[in-house]
Amino acid sequence: MSPQITRLDNGLQIVTDHMAAVDTVTLGVWVDVGTRHEPAPLNGVAHLLEHMAFKGTKRRDARAIAESIENVGGHLNAYTSRENTAYYAKVLAPDVPLAVDILADILQHSTFDPVELDRERTVILQEIGQALDTPDDVIFDNFQACAYPDQAMGRPVLGESEIIRTVPRQAIADYMAGHYSADRMIVSAAGKIDHDHLVGLAAAAFDSLPARASRDVEAASYRGGDRREEKDLEQVHIVLGFPAVTHADPDYHAASAFSALLGGGMSSRLFQEIREKRGLVYSVYSFLSAYDDTGIFGIYAGTGEDEVAELLPVLCDELLRSLESVTEAEVARARAQLKAGLLMGLESTSARAEHHANYLSIFGRGFETAEIVAQIDAVTRESVTAMARRILTAPPSFTALGPIGRIESYDRIVSRLHA
């Protein structure tokens, strides 16, 4: 069944996907605001706001919010990314009205109690500390800052500790008032859901949203470069990346296929050559991150201090080899992986709700599974090779963390890639 979409008079959009075979519903609100919408002095405020939304409203304190949903066996959660913030609940179908009421309450009537705020500052500082103790997290934040230096797209989602310690309560409230408007929100639900019923519930519950808010956002500007951090670790963590495609680029699926065949699984080129044949790493993979106006393609690897000197030449050789030798079989396998990942994921109500919200936000229309499958099926060896050339001829971003003394220079890496 195709998703059903309604736009209310205030601009709020509701999208539903009825799944007759389940008895549950995942229902959430996706807000078109994230880390890239923060001014530098408030880095981390979007994530802090996400936490504070659960810490009390005019009708419920933090405990009542948690108990209200868990009393019926449901659960609430949220996340903040660079471009959006999501608040969602999973409940049994009869409890959809309760989920709508709670979500509408926390997104319109949060009080930002000062005592709760001070407590949550400490929680987020612990979260930042945990991330700083996790090299995988640090290297990707460093990579983002290297690719997009001195701009919102390059700043960490969790924010800076000093900002979290000192950001005023009023700044959080003002950020919500200035960005959480009806025209920047999508209510998305998947499962045993009736569209018209949800539209009625949402129209009644989301009655206090500002109709419009500023959509000003700093344009992303990929620059690339070199960023290395010496740290006493057992492994060297590296990320090598390049500018790639946006969500809406017509060659997005070709880029995804290139990432899959290069480093998307145990049969991928990087895994076979670097781990299986040479034993240089435990973990190596490629990734594609697409945004509204930019995108990034990269390769992560974790290796030993002695092995890193061999790893980088092999990695660069594999990237260059991919410009000339992609096979029909590899592309067919990549297409199969992309389709399987999509279709298997859509067996989940949570994945469906998120897919519909993101697709509606990006393209302004409903997500049709058959359409996406057809676009993946249209990927060819020629389109993948063209995408590889488009990506790998751009200036790279290189980041390293750990015992980095044996890593060759950035200029040497660049010269290898442009051999």
One Martini backbone bead per residue (centre of mass of N, CA, C, O) as a GRO file, in nm:
protein
  419
    1MET     BB    1   0.097   0.035   0.020
    2SER     BB    2   0.057   0.355   0.004
    3PRO     BB    3   0.119   0.638   0.130
    4GLN     BB    4  -0.030   0.874   0.344
    5ILE     BB    5  -0.103   1.233   0.294
    6THR     BB    6  -0.113   1.525   0.516
    7ARG     BB    7  -0.189   1.877   0.526
    8LEU     BB    8  -0.213   2.116   0.734
    9ASP     BB    9  -0.281   2.446   0.776
   10ASN     BB   10   0.001   2.484   0.951
   11GLY     BB   11   0.202   2.250   0.785
   12LEU     BB   12   0.157   1.987   0.897
   13GLN     BB   13   0.269   1.654   0.846
   14ILE     BB   14   0.107   1.339   0.751
   15VAL     BB   15   0.232   0.997   0.763
   16THR     BB   16   0.125   0.669   0.644
   17ASP     BB   17   0.164   0.300   0.716
   18HIS     BB   18  -0.014   0.025   0.655
   19MET     BB   19   0.010  -0.282   0.867
   20ALA     BB   20  -0.181  -0.563   0.892
   21ALA     BB   21   0.032  -0.780   1.043
   22VAL     BB   22   0.018  -0.583   1.285
   23ASP     BB   23  -0.015  -0.445   1.646
   24THR     BB   24   0.169  -0.198   1.590
   25VAL     BB   25   0.326   0.136   1.651
   26THR     BB   26   0.515   0.379   1.486
   27LEU     BB   27   0.556   0.713   1.630
   28GLY     BB   28   0.654   1.039   1.496
   29VAL     BB   29   0.875   1.333   1.510
   30TRP     BB   30   1.012   1.522   1.246
   31VAL     BB   31   1.272   1.763   1.257
   32ASP     BB   32   1.409   2.034   1.059
   33VAL     BB   33   1.661   2.001   1.287
   34GLY     BB   34   2.012   2.062   1.374
   35THR     BB   35   2.342   2.115   1.403
   36ARG     BB   36   2.350   2.307   1.137
   37HIS     BB   37   2.145   2.525   1.301
   38GLU     BB   38   2.380   2.621   1.473
   39PRO     BB   39   2.546   2.829   1.646
   40ALA     BB   40   2.856   2.819   1.768
   41PRO     BB   41   2.780   2.909   2.075
   42LEU     BB   42   2.545   2.647   2.048
   43ASN     BB   43   2.684   2.387   2.046
   44GLY     BB   44   2.438   2.130   2.132
   45VAL     BB   45   2.138   2.235   2.161
   46ALA     BB   46   1.975   2.021   2.004
   47HIS     BB   47   2.050   1.785   2.195
   48LEU     BB   48   1.962   1.915   2.461
   49LEU     BB   49   1.667   1.951   2.380
   50GLU     BB   50   1.602   1.655   2.343
   51HIS     BB   51   1.638   1.590   2.642
   52MET     BB   52   1.441   1.816   2.770
   53ALA     BB   53   1.165   1.715   2.652
   54PHE     BB   54   1.163   1.474   2.892
   55LYS     BB   55   1.169   1.692   3.167
   56GLY     BB   56   0.897   1.851   3.125
   57THR     BB   57   0.576   1.987   3.170
   58LYS     BB   58   0.278   2.132   3.253
   59ARG     BB   59   0.157   1.817   3.301
   60ARG     BB   60   0.453   1.676   3.318
   61ASP     BB   61   0.687   1.503   3.446
   62ALA     BB   62   0.944   1.297   3.389
   63ARG     BB   63   0.809   1.049   3.518
   64ALA     BB   64   0.532   1.069   3.376
   65ILE     BB   65   0.633   1.028   3.094
   66ALA     BB   66   0.751   0.746   3.136
   67GLU     BB   67   0.496   0.607   3.265
   68SER     BB   68   0.281   0.653   3.047
   69ILE     BB   69   0.420   0.458   2.836
   70GLU     BB   70   0.498   0.206   3.023
   71ASN     BB   71   0.207   0.128   3.121
   72VAL     BB   72   0.159   0.018   2.798
   73GLY     BB   73   0.451  -0.099   2.685
   74GLY     BB   74   0.604   0.135   2.588
   75HIS     BB   75   0.829   0.364   2.399
   76LEU     BB   76   1.079   0.618   2.417
   77ASN     BB   77   1.256   0.832   2.176
   78ALA     BB   78   1.571   0.982   2.047
   79TYR     BB   79   1.735   1.205   1.799
   80THR     BB   80   2.040   1.359   1.673
   81SER     BB   81   2.141   1.537   1.391
   82ARG     BB   82   2.256   1.746   1.145
   83GLU     BB   83   1.931   1.778   1.016
   84ASN     BB   84   1.776   1.623   1.260
   85THR     BB   85   1.489   1.554   1.479
   86ALA     BB   86   1.371   1.277   1.682
   87TYR     BB   87   1.043   1.162   1.799
   88TYR     BB   88   0.948   0.842   1.947
   89ALA     BB   89   0.701   0.572   1.939
   90LYS     BB   90   0.611   0.246   2.078
   91VAL     BB   91   0.293   0.080   2.026
   92LEU     BB   92  -0.003  -0.013   2.066
   93ALA     BB   93  -0.266   0.062   1.877
   94PRO     BB   94  -0.464   0.176   2.114
   95ASP     BB   95  -0.210   0.393   2.204
   96VAL     BB   96  -0.190   0.633   2.004
   97PRO     BB   97  -0.319   0.875   2.156
   98LEU     BB   98  -0.101   0.883   2.374
   99ALA     BB   99   0.146   0.933   2.194
  100VAL     BB  100   0.048   1.197   2.076
  101ASP     BB  101   0.017   1.351   2.343
  102ILE     BB  102   0.311   1.334   2.435
  103LEU     BB  103   0.452   1.457   2.189
  104ALA     BB  104   0.296   1.725   2.192
  105ASP     BB  105   0.376   1.810   2.476
  106ILE     BB  106   0.698   1.814   2.450
  107LEU     BB  107   0.683   2.012   2.177
  108GLN     BB  108   0.502   2.261   2.337
  109HIS     BB  109   0.538   2.228   2.691
  110SER     BB  110   0.811   2.275   2.781
  111THR     BB  111   0.996   2.403   3.078
  112PHE     BB  112   1.295   2.383   3.162
  113ASP     BB  113   1.391   2.296   3.428
  114PRO     BB  114   1.660   2.389   3.614
  115VAL     BB  115   1.715   2.123   3.762
  116GLU     BB  116   1.701   1.940   3.512
  117LEU     BB  117   1.920   2.087   3.353
  118ASP     BB  118   2.159   2.036   3.540
  119ARG     BB  119   2.136   1.728   3.524
  120GLU     BB  120   2.162   1.708   3.206
  121ARG     BB  121   2.437   1.822   3.175
  122THR     BB  122   2.580   1.586   3.314
  123VAL     BB  123   2.488   1.367   3.123
  124ILE     BB  124   2.620   1.491   2.865
  125LEU     BB  125   2.907   1.499   2.974
  126GLN     BB  126   2.919   1.191   2.992
  127GLU     BB  127   2.871   1.142   2.691
  128ILE     BB  128   3.121   1.290   2.595
  129GLY     BB  129   3.324   1.124   2.758
  130GLN     BB  130   3.257   0.855   2.622
  131ALA     BB  131   3.333   0.944   2.336
  132LEU     BB  132   3.635   1.019   2.408
  133ASP     BB  133   3.679   0.698   2.487
  134THR     BB  134   3.597   0.657   2.169
  135PRO     BB  135   3.765   0.635   1.883
  136ASP     BB  136   3.533   0.606   1.676
  137ASP     BB  137   3.409   0.883   1.750
  138VAL     BB  138   3.647   1.077   1.720
  139ILE     BB  139   3.728   1.026   1.421
  140PHE     BB  140   3.452   1.129   1.301
  141ASP     BB  141   3.462   1.413   1.412
  142ASN     BB  142   3.733   1.485   1.281
  143PHE     BB  143   3.644   1.434   0.992
  144GLN     BB  144   3.418   1.644   0.977
  145ALA     BB  145   3.608   1.886   1.046
  146CYS     BB  146   3.795   1.845   0.799
  147ALA     BB  147   3.579   1.867   0.569
  148TYR     BB  148   3.417   2.107   0.766
  149PRO     BB  149   3.557   2.375   0.845
  150ASP     BB  150   3.427   2.629   1.022
  151GLN     BB  151   3.135   2.478   1.049
  152ALA     BB  152   2.841   2.332   1.118
  153MET     BB  153   2.895   2.053   0.966
  154GLY     BB  154   3.171   2.008   1.159
  155ARG     BB  155   3.020   1.978   1.416
  156PRO     BB  156   2.925   1.836   1.699
  157VAL     BB  157   2.641   1.700   1.822
  158LEU     BB  158   2.711   1.717   2.138
  159GLY     BB  159   2.926   1.920   2.167
  160GLU     BB  160   3.060   2.137   2.395
  161SER     BB  161   3.127   2.135   2.721
  162GLU     BB  162   3.123   2.443   2.786
  163ILE     BB  163   2.847   2.494   2.661
  164ILE     BB  164   2.679   2.296   2.830
  165ARG     BB  165   2.747   2.431   3.108
  166THR     BB  166   2.635   2.750   3.003
  167VAL     BB  167   2.377   2.734   2.872
  168PRO     BB  168   2.095   2.890   2.869
  169ARG     BB  169   1.772   2.834   2.913
  170GLN     BB  170   1.664   3.049   2.708
  171ALA     BB  171   1.818   2.940   2.461
  172ILE     BB  172   1.656   2.680   2.440
  173ALA     BB  173   1.373   2.802   2.415
  174ASP     BB  174   1.441   2.977   2.165
  175TYR     BB  175   1.517   2.745   1.979
  176MET     BB  176   1.245   2.612   1.976
  177ALA     BB  177   1.073   2.861   1.886
  178GLY     BB  178   1.261   2.908   1.614
  179HIS     BB  179   1.231   2.581   1.491
  180TYR     BB  180   0.948   2.452   1.608
  181SER     BB  181   0.757   2.417   1.342
  182ALA     BB  182   0.510   2.298   1.144
  183ASP     BB  183   0.679   2.324   0.864
  184ARG     BB  184   0.921   2.129   1.021
  185MET     BB  185   0.706   1.889   1.047
  186ILE     BB  186   0.669   1.522   1.089
  187VAL     BB  187   0.419   1.285   1.099
  188SER     BB  188   0.504   0.939   1.157
  189ALA     BB  189   0.348   0.618   1.061
  190ALA     BB  190   0.367   0.259   1.147
  191GLY     BB  191   0.116   0.009   1.104
  192LYS     BB  192  -0.173  -0.006   1.301
  193ILE     BB  193  -0.305   0.245   1.103
  194ASP     BB  194  -0.516   0.531   1.081
  195HIS     BB  195  -0.510   0.808   0.908
  196ASP     BB  196  -0.758   0.981   0.990
  197HIS     BB  197  -0.719   0.946   1.292
  198LEU     BB  198  -0.440   1.081   1.307
  199VAL     BB  199  -0.517   1.352   1.194
  200GLY     BB  200  -0.713   1.426   1.420
  201LEU     BB  201  -0.513   1.406   1.654
  202ALA     BB  202  -0.299   1.611   1.547
  203ALA     BB  203  -0.482   1.859   1.515
  204ALA     BB  204  -0.552   1.872   1.822
  205ALA     BB  205  -0.256   1.855   1.956
  206PHE     BB  206  -0.108   2.055   1.730
  207ASP     BB  207  -0.208   2.381   1.838
  208SER     BB  208   0.090   2.541   1.939
  209LEU     BB  209   0.235   2.597   1.681
  210PRO     BB  210   0.428   2.746   1.488
  211ALA     BB  211   0.396   2.798   1.153
  212ARG     BB  212   0.682   2.954   1.142
  213ALA     BB  213   1.034   2.943   1.050
  214SER     BB  214   1.345   2.970   1.013
  215ARG     BB  215   1.565   2.851   0.721
  216ASP     BB  216   1.835   2.927   0.795
  217VAL     BB  217   2.148   2.807   0.643
  218GLU     BB  218   2.456   2.694   0.627
  219ALA     BB  219   2.647   2.628   0.383
  220ALA     BB  220   2.817   2.374   0.258
  221SER     BB  221   3.195   2.336   0.263
  222TYR     BB  222   3.410   2.155   0.110
  223ARG     BB  223   3.778   2.094   0.175
  224GLY     BB  224   3.964   1.939   0.342
  225GLY     BB  225   4.254   1.737   0.452
  226ASP     BB  226   4.451   1.738   0.765
  227ARG     BB  227   4.413   1.516   1.064
  228ARG     BB  228   4.608   1.470   1.367
  229GLU     BB  229   4.620   1.239   1.662
  230GLU     BB  230   4.795   1.185   1.937
  231LYS     BB  231   4.753   0.859   2.099
  232ASP     BB  232   4.723   0.622   2.360
  233LEU     BB  233   4.694   0.341   2.164
  234GLU     BB  234   4.661   0.030   2.012
  235GLN     BB  235   4.545   0.192   1.767
  236VAL     BB  236   4.494   0.297   1.438
  237HIS     BB  237   4.281   0.554   1.322
  238ILE     BB  238   4.115   0.584   1.001
  239VAL     BB  239   4.009   0.846   0.760
  240LEU     BB  240   3.905   0.842   0.415
  241GLY     BB  241   3.786   1.121   0.209
  242PHE     BB  242   3.504   1.251   0.004
  243PRO     BB  243   3.318   1.405  -0.198
  244ALA     BB  244   2.970   1.377  -0.283
  245VAL     BB  245   2.632   1.321  -0.243
  246THR     BB  246   2.315   1.380  -0.238
  247HIS     BB  247   2.007   1.268  -0.188
  248ALA     BB  248   1.899   1.393  -0.487
  249ASP     BB  249   2.087   1.258  -0.656
  250PRO     BB  250   2.069   1.061  -0.939
  251ASP     BB  251   2.353   0.901  -0.827
  252TYR     BB  252   2.314   0.776  -0.543
  253HIS     BB  253   2.300   0.464  -0.606
  254ALA     BB  254   2.581   0.448  -0.731
  255ALA     BB  255   2.729   0.531  -0.474
  256SER     BB  256   2.623   0.299  -0.299
  257ALA     BB  257   2.742   0.072  -0.474
  258PHE     BB  258   3.035   0.152  -0.448
  259SER     BB  259   3.049   0.118  -0.142
  260ALA     BB  260   2.966  -0.181  -0.133
  261LEU     BB  261   3.199  -0.303  -0.317
  262LEU     BB  262   3.438  -0.181  -0.158
  263GLY     BB  263   3.307  -0.176   0.183
  264GLY     BB  264   3.014  -0.364   0.251
  265GLY     BB  265   3.174  -0.644   0.310
  266MET     BB  266   3.326  -0.957   0.293
  267SER     BB  267   3.328  -0.928  -0.041
  268SER     BB  268   3.484  -0.690  -0.051
  269ARG     BB  269   3.768  -0.542  -0.147
  270LEU     BB  270   3.883  -0.447   0.125
  271PHE     BB  271   3.839  -0.701   0.291
  272GLN     BB  272   3.993  -0.902   0.110
  273GLU     BB  273   4.270  -0.748   0.088
  274ILE     BB  274   4.324  -0.635   0.392
  275ARG     BB  275   4.224  -0.878   0.569
  276GLU     BB  276   4.234  -1.163   0.428
  277LYS     BB  277   4.515  -1.142   0.271
  278ARG     BB  278   4.693  -0.943   0.493
  279GLY     BB  279   4.604  -0.879   0.799
  280LEU     BB  280   4.582  -0.549   0.881
  281VAL     BB  281   4.284  -0.589   0.997
  282TYR     BB  282   3.966  -0.593   1.149
  283SER     BB  283   3.858  -0.307   1.038
  284VAL     BB  284   3.678  -0.239   0.720
  285TYR     BB  285   3.511   0.046   0.561
  286SER     BB  286   3.248   0.196   0.391
  287PHE     BB  287   3.084   0.523   0.326
  288LEU     BB  288   2.762   0.711   0.302
  289SER     BB  289   2.689   1.066   0.335
  290ALA     BB  290   2.385   1.238   0.310
  291TYR     BB  291   2.261   1.560   0.218
  292ASP     BB  292   2.111   1.840   0.107
  293ASP     BB  293   2.417   1.989  -0.008
  294THR     BB  294   2.579   1.717   0.052
  295GLY     BB  295   2.865   1.482   0.069
  296ILE     BB  296   3.015   1.164   0.195
  297PHE     BB  297   3.306   0.967   0.137
  298GLY     BB  298   3.438   0.667   0.309
  299ILE     BB  299   3.720   0.523   0.500
  300TYR     BB  300   3.762   0.275   0.747
  301ALA     BB  301   4.041   0.204   0.982
  302GLY     BB  302   4.195  -0.047   1.196
  303THR     BB  303   4.534  -0.049   1.323
  304GLY     BB  304   4.855  -0.093   1.357
  305GLU     BB  305   5.147   0.069   1.392
  306ASP     BB  306   5.301  -0.122   1.186
  307GLU     BB  307   5.064  -0.151   0.954
  308VAL     BB  308   5.008   0.141   0.841
  309ALA     BB  309   5.233   0.160   0.622
  310GLU     BB  310   5.083  -0.060   0.440
  311LEU     BB  311   4.786   0.023   0.424
  312LEU     BB  312   4.777   0.287   0.254
  313PRO     BB  313   4.881   0.184  -0.019
  314VAL     BB  314   4.663  -0.033  -0.053
  315LEU     BB  315   4.420   0.153  -0.041
  316CYS     BB  316   4.496   0.332  -0.283
  317ASP     BB  317   4.512   0.102  -0.491
  318GLU     BB  318   4.213   0.017  -0.468
  319LEU     BB  319   4.094   0.283  -0.559
  320LEU     BB  320   4.231   0.290  -0.839
  321ARG     BB  321   4.125   0.013  -0.939
  322SER     BB  322   3.815   0.102  -0.936
  323LEU     BB  323   3.838   0.280  -1.204
  324GLU     BB  324   3.884  -0.001  -1.404
  325SER     BB  325   3.753  -0.300  -1.254
  326VAL     BB  326   3.461  -0.310  -1.256
  327THR     BB  327   3.208  -0.546  -1.230
  328GLU     BB  328   2.914  -0.696  -1.293
  329ALA     BB  329   2.911  -0.874  -1.039
  330GLU     BB  330   2.954  -0.650  -0.831
  331VAL     BB  331   2.703  -0.485  -0.903
  332ALA     BB  332   2.498  -0.705  -0.851
  333ARG     BB  333   2.571  -0.739  -0.552
  334ALA     BB  334   2.513  -0.448  -0.466
  335ARG     BB  335   2.219  -0.442  -0.544
  336ALA     BB  336   2.132  -0.672  -0.357
  337GLN     BB  337   2.219  -0.536  -0.092
  338LEU     BB  338   2.042  -0.282  -0.114
  339LYS     BB  339   1.768  -0.426  -0.136
  340ALA     BB  340   1.785  -0.596   0.119
  341GLY     BB  341   1.823  -0.366   0.319
  342LEU     BB  342   1.559  -0.228   0.256
  343LEU     BB  343   1.347  -0.467   0.283
  344MET     BB  344   1.426  -0.565   0.564
  345GLY     BB  345   1.383  -0.294   0.710
  346LEU     BB  346   1.063  -0.278   0.625
  347GLU     BB  347   0.969  -0.488   0.853
  348SER     BB  348   0.980  -0.230   1.022
  349THR     BB  349   0.812   0.022   1.170
  350SER     BB  350   1.047   0.215   1.227
  351ALA     BB  351   1.170   0.225   0.942
  352ARG     BB  352   0.919   0.327   0.796
  353ALA     BB  353   0.875   0.590   0.945
  354GLU     BB  354   1.155   0.707   0.873
  355HIS     BB  355   1.144   0.690   0.568
  356HIS     BB  356   0.896   0.873   0.525
  357ALA     BB  357   1.004   1.126   0.662
  358ASN     BB  358   1.263   1.165   0.493
  359TYR     BB  359   1.136   1.166   0.210
  360LEU     BB  360   0.941   1.401   0.254
  361SER     BB  361   1.161   1.608   0.329
  362ILE     BB  362   1.332   1.586   0.061
  363PHE     BB  363   1.086   1.544  -0.180
  364GLY     BB  364   0.771   1.599  -0.106
  365ARG     BB  365   0.703   1.282  -0.093
  366GLY     BB  366   0.640   0.966  -0.125
  367PHE     BB  367   0.737   0.643  -0.038
  368GLU     BB  368   0.839   0.402  -0.289
  369THR     BB  369   0.962   0.098  -0.310
  370ALA     BB  370   0.956   0.033  -0.617
  371GLU     BB  371   1.112   0.286  -0.704
  372ILE     BB  372   1.379   0.223  -0.556
  373VAL     BB  373   1.432  -0.050  -0.682
  374ALA     BB  374   1.448   0.059  -0.974
  375GLN     BB  375   1.692   0.245  -0.922
  376ILE     BB  376   1.885   0.020  -0.843
  377ASP     BB  377   1.850  -0.153  -1.107
  378ALA     BB  378   1.976   0.094  -1.290
  379VAL     BB  379   2.245   0.021  -1.207
  380THR     BB  380   2.572   0.039  -1.345
  381ARG     BB  381   2.890   0.000  -1.425
  382GLU     BB  382   2.916   0.285  -1.552
  383SER     BB  383   2.795   0.450  -1.314
  384VAL     BB  384   3.001   0.356  -1.102
  385THR     BB  385   3.259   0.448  -1.244
  386ALA     BB  386   3.178   0.745  -1.265
  387MET     BB  387   3.153   0.784  -0.958
  388ALA     BB  388   3.440   0.713  -0.880
  389ARG     BB  389   3.567   0.948  -1.037
  390ARG     BB  390   3.416   1.178  -0.900
  391ILE     BB  391   3.523   1.120  -0.613
  392LEU     BB  392   3.851   1.048  -0.640
  393THR     BB  393   3.935   1.343  -0.772
  394ALA     BB  394   3.914   1.468  -0.511
  395PRO     BB  395   3.990   1.611  -0.230
  396PRO     BB  396   4.103   1.488   0.055
  397SER     BB  397   4.027   1.342   0.373
  398PHE     BB  398   4.247   1.315   0.664
  399THR     BB  399   4.240   1.091   0.948
  400ALA     BB  400   4.410   1.046   1.274
  401LEU     BB  401   4.438   0.800   1.554
  402GLY     BB  402   4.716   0.767   1.764
  403PRO     BB  403   4.995   0.597   1.656
  404ILE     BB  404   5.125   0.817   1.391
  405GLY     BB  405   5.440   0.804   1.307
  406ARG     BB  406   5.400   0.599   1.030
  407ILE     BB  407   5.254   0.810   0.872
  408GLU     BB  408   5.217   0.946   0.594
  409SER     BB  409   5.181   1.205   0.414
  410TYR     BB  410   4.947   1.383   0.261
  411ASP     BB  411   5.095   1.427  -0.008
  412ARG     BB  412   5.145   1.125  -0.053
  413ILE     BB  413   4.852   1.039  -0.067
  414VAL     BB  414   4.774   1.219  -0.305
  415SER     BB  415   4.980   1.103  -0.507
  416ARG     BB  416   4.862   0.820  -0.513
  417LEU     BB  417   4.567   0.905  -0.613
  418HIS     BB  418   4.721   1.066  -0.875
  419ALA     BB  419   4.882   0.842  -1.048
   0.00000   0.00000   0.00000
